[in-house]
CSV table of C-alpha atoms in Angstrom, one decimal:
chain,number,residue,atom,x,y,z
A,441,UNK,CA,121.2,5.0,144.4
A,442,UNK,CA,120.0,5.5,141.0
A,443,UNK,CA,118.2,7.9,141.7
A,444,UNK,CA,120.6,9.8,143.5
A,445,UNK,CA,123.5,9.8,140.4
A,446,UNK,CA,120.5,11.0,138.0
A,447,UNK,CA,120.0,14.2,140.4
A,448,UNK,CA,123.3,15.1,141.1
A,449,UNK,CA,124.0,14.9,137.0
A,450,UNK,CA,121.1,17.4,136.6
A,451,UNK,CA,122.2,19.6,139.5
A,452,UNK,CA,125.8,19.7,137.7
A,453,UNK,CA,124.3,20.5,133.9
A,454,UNK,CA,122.4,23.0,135.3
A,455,UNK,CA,125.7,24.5,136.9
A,456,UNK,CA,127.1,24.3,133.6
A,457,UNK,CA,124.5,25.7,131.4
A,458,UNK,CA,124.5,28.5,134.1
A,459,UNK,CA,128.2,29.2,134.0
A,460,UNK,CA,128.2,29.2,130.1
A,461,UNK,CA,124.9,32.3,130.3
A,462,UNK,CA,127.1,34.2,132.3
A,463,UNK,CA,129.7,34.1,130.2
A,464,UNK,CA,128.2,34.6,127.3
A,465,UNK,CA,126.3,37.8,128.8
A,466,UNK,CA,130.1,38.9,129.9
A,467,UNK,CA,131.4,39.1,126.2
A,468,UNK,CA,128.4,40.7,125.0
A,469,UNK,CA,128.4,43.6,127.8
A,470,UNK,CA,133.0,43.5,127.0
A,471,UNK,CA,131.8,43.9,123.1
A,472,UNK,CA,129.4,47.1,123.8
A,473,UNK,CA,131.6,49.0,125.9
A,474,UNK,CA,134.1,51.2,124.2
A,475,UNK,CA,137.7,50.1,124.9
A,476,UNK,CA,139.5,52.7,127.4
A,477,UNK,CA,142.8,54.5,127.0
A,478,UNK,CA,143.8,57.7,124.9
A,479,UNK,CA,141.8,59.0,122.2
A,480,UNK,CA,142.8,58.9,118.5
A,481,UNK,CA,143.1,62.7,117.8
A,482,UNK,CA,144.5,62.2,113.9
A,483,UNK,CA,141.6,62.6,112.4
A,484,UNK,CA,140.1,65.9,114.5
A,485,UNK,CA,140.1,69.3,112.7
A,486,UNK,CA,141.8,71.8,115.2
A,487,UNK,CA,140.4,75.7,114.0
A,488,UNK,CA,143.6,78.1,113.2
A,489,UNK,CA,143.4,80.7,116.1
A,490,UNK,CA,146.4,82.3,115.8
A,491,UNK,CA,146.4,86.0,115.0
A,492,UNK,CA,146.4,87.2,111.2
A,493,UNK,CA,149.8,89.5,110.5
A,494,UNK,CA,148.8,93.2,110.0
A,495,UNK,CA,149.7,94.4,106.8
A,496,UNK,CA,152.8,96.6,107.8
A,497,UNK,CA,152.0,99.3,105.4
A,498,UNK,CA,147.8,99.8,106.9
A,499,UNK,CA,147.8,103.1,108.0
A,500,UNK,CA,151.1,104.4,106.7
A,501,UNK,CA,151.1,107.4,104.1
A,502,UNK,CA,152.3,105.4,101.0
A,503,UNK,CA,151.2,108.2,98.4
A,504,UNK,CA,153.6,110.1,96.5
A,505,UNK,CA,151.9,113.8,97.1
A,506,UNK,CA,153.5,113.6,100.9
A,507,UNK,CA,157.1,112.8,99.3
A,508,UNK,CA,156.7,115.8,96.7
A,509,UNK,CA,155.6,118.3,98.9
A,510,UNK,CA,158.1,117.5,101.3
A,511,UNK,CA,160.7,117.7,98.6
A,512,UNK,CA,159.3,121.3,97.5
A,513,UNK,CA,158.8,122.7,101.2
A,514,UNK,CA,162.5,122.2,101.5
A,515,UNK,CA,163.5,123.5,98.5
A,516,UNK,CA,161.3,126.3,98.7
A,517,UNK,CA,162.6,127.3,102.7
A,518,UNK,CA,166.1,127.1,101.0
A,519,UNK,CA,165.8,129.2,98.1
A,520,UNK,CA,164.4,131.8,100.8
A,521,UNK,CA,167.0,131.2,102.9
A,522,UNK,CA,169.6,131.8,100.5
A,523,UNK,CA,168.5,135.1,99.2
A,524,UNK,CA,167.2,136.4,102.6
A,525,UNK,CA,165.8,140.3,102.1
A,526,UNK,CA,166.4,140.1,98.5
A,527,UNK,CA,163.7,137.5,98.4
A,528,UNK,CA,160.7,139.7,97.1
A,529,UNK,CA,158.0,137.1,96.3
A,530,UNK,CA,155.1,137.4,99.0
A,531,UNK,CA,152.1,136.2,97.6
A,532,UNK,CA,150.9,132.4,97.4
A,533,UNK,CA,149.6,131.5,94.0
A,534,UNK,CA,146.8,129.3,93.6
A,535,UNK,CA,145.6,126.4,91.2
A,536,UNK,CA,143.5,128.8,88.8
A,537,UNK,CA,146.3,131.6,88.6
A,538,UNK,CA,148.2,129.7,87.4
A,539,UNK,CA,146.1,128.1,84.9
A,540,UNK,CA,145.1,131.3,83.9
A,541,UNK,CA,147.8,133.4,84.4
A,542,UNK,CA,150.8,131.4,84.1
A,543,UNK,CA,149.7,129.0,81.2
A,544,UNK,CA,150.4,125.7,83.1
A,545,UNK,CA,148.4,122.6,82.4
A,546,UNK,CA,147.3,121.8,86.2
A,547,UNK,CA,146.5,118.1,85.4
A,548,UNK,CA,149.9,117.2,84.7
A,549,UNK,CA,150.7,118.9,88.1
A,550,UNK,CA,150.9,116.5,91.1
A,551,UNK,CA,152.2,118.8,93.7
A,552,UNK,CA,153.2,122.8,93.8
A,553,UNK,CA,154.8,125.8,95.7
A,554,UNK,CA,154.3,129.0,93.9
A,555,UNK,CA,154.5,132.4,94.8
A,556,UNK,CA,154.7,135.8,93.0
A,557,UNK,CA,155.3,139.8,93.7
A,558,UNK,CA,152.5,141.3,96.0
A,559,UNK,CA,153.4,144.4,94.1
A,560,UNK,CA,152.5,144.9,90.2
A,561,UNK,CA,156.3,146.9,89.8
A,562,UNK,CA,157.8,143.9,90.6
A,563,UNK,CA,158.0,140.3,88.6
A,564,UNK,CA,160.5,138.6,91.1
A,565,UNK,CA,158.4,134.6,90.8
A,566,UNK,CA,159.6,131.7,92.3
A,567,UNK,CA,157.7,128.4,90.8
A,568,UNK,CA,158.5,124.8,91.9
A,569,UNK,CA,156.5,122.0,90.6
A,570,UNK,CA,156.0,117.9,91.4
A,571,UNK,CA,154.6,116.6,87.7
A,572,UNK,CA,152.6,113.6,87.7
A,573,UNK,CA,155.0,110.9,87.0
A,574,UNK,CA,156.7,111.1,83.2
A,575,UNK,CA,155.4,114.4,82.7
A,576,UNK,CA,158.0,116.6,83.7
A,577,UNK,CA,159.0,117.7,80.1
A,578,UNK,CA,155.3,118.9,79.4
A,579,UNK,CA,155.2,121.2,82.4
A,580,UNK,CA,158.5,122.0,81.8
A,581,UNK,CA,157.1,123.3,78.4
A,582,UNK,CA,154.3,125.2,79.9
A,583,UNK,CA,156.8,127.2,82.3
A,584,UNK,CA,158.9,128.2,79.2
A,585,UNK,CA,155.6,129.2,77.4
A,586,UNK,CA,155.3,131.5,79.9
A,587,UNK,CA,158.7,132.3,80.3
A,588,UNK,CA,159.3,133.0,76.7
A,589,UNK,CA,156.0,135.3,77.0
A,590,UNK,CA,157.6,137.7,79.4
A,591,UNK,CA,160.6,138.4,77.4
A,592,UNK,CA,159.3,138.6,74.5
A,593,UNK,CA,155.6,140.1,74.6
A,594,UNK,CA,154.7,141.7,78.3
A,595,UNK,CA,155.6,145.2,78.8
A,596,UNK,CA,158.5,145.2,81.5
A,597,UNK,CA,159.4,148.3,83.7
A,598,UNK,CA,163.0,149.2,82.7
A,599,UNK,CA,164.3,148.1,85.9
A,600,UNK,CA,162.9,144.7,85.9
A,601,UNK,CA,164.1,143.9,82.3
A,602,UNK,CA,167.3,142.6,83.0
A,603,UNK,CA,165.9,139.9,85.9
A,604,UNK,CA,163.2,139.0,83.3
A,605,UNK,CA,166.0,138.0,80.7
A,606,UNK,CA,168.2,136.3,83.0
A,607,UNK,CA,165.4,134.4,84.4
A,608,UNK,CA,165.6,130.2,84.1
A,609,UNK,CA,163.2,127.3,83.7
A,610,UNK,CA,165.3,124.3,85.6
A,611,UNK,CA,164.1,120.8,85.4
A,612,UNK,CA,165.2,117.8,87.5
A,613,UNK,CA,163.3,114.7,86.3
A,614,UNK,CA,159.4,115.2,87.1
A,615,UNK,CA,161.0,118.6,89.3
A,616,UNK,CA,160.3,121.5,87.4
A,617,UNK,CA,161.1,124.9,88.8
A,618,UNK,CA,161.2,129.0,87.3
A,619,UNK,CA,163.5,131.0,88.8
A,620,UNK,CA,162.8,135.2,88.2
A,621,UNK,CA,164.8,136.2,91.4
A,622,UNK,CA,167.1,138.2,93.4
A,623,UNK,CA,168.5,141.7,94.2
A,624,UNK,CA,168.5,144.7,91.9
A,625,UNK,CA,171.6,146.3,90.4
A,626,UNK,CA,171.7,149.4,91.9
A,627,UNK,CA,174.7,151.1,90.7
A,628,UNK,CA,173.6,154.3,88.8
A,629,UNK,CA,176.7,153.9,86.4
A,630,UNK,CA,176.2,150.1,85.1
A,631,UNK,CA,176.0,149.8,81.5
A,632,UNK,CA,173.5,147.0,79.8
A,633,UNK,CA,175.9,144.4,80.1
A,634,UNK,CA,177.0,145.0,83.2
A,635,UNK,CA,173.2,144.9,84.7
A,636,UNK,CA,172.3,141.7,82.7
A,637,UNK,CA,175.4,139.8,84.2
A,638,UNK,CA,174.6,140.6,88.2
A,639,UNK,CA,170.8,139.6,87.4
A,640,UNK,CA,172.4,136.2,86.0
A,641,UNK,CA,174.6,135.8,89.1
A,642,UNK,CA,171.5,136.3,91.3
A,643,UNK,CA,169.0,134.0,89.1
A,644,UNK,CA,172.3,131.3,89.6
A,645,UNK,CA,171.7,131.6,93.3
A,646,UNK,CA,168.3,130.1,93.4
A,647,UNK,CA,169.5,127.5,90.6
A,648,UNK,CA,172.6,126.2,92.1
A,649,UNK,CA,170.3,125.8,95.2
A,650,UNK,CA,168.1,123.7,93.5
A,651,UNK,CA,170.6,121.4,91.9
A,652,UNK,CA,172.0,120.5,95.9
A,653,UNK,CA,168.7,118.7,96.4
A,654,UNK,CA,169.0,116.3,93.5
């Protein structure tokens, strides 16, 4: 009987000692295993994808020489339009004319129209200039140099005299224009006076058309 109780107290420790491995093997595996459920994202670094704005001004014509010649192309189409056949200018003038010819300091020049007689008997000149920004008074200065040349030093046809005299230098900010323009006085019977005041009337025409686009 002794016997018995001593086996059936081993059989039970060993039961025990059994139960308590697997236990212990349980928590170990429960400790290993990452616990499941949703993922802490605070601390991930997401890359920016969205688009970068274009700058709304890439590509766009931003300079001022497209403004200034715009300005003097419409000037210039009125001031033709406005004399019509007594328009007598016909020839383009370029850069190193009027360097050479006309006096004018091209560097202070941003933008130009300019056009002369095709014919040496004629002196009818239509300038319109875009100065490079604050330096409108020293073009101005140049176009009176030359202005003040043709009245007072060039030989002059007799006919031609009285447009010379009347002619005008007009400045509108960094706009500077010359205006030697318009018909002839043809009456045969017109005194000095009379000749000089229809060439002032016709240099006003180009003038006053001027001022309507500032």
């Amino acid at each position: 009987m002794m016997k018995k109780k001593i086996a059936v107290l081993l059989s039970a420790l060993a039961i025990m000692a059994a139960a308590s491995g697997c236990s212990g093997s349980s928590s170990s595996s429960s400790s290993s295993t990452p616990a499941s459920g949703p993922s802490d994202t605070s601390s991930i670094s997401i890359p920016d994808t969205a688009p970068v704005p274009e700058d709304p001004e890439d590509g766009a014509d931003t300079t001022p020489d497209s403004d200034s010649a715009t300005v003097l192309q419409e000037i210039y189409d009125s001031v033709k339009a406005a004399y019509g056949e007594n328009y007598i200018p016909s020839m383009m003038l370029e850069e190193q004319q009027l360097t050479e010819v006309y006096g004018i300091n091209m560097d202070n020049v941003e933008n130009f129209i300019a056009e002369g007689p095709m014919m040496s008997g004629h002196v009818d000149t239509f300038l319109a200039f875009k100065a490079v920004d604050g330096k409108g008074e020293d073009v101005a200065k140049d176009v009176t140099a030359y202005q003040n040349m043709q009245q007072n030093e060039a030989l002059q046809y007799p006919m031609n005299m009285a447009k010379v005299s009347a002619s005008q230098v007009v400045r509108h900010g960094d706009y500077v224009f010359f205006v030697m323009l318009g018909a002839f006085d043809e009456s045969e019977n017109s005194s000095e006076e009379e000749q000089q005041k229809f060439a002032e009337e016709q240099t006003k025409i180009g003038v006053d058309v001027i001022a309507e686009h500032f």
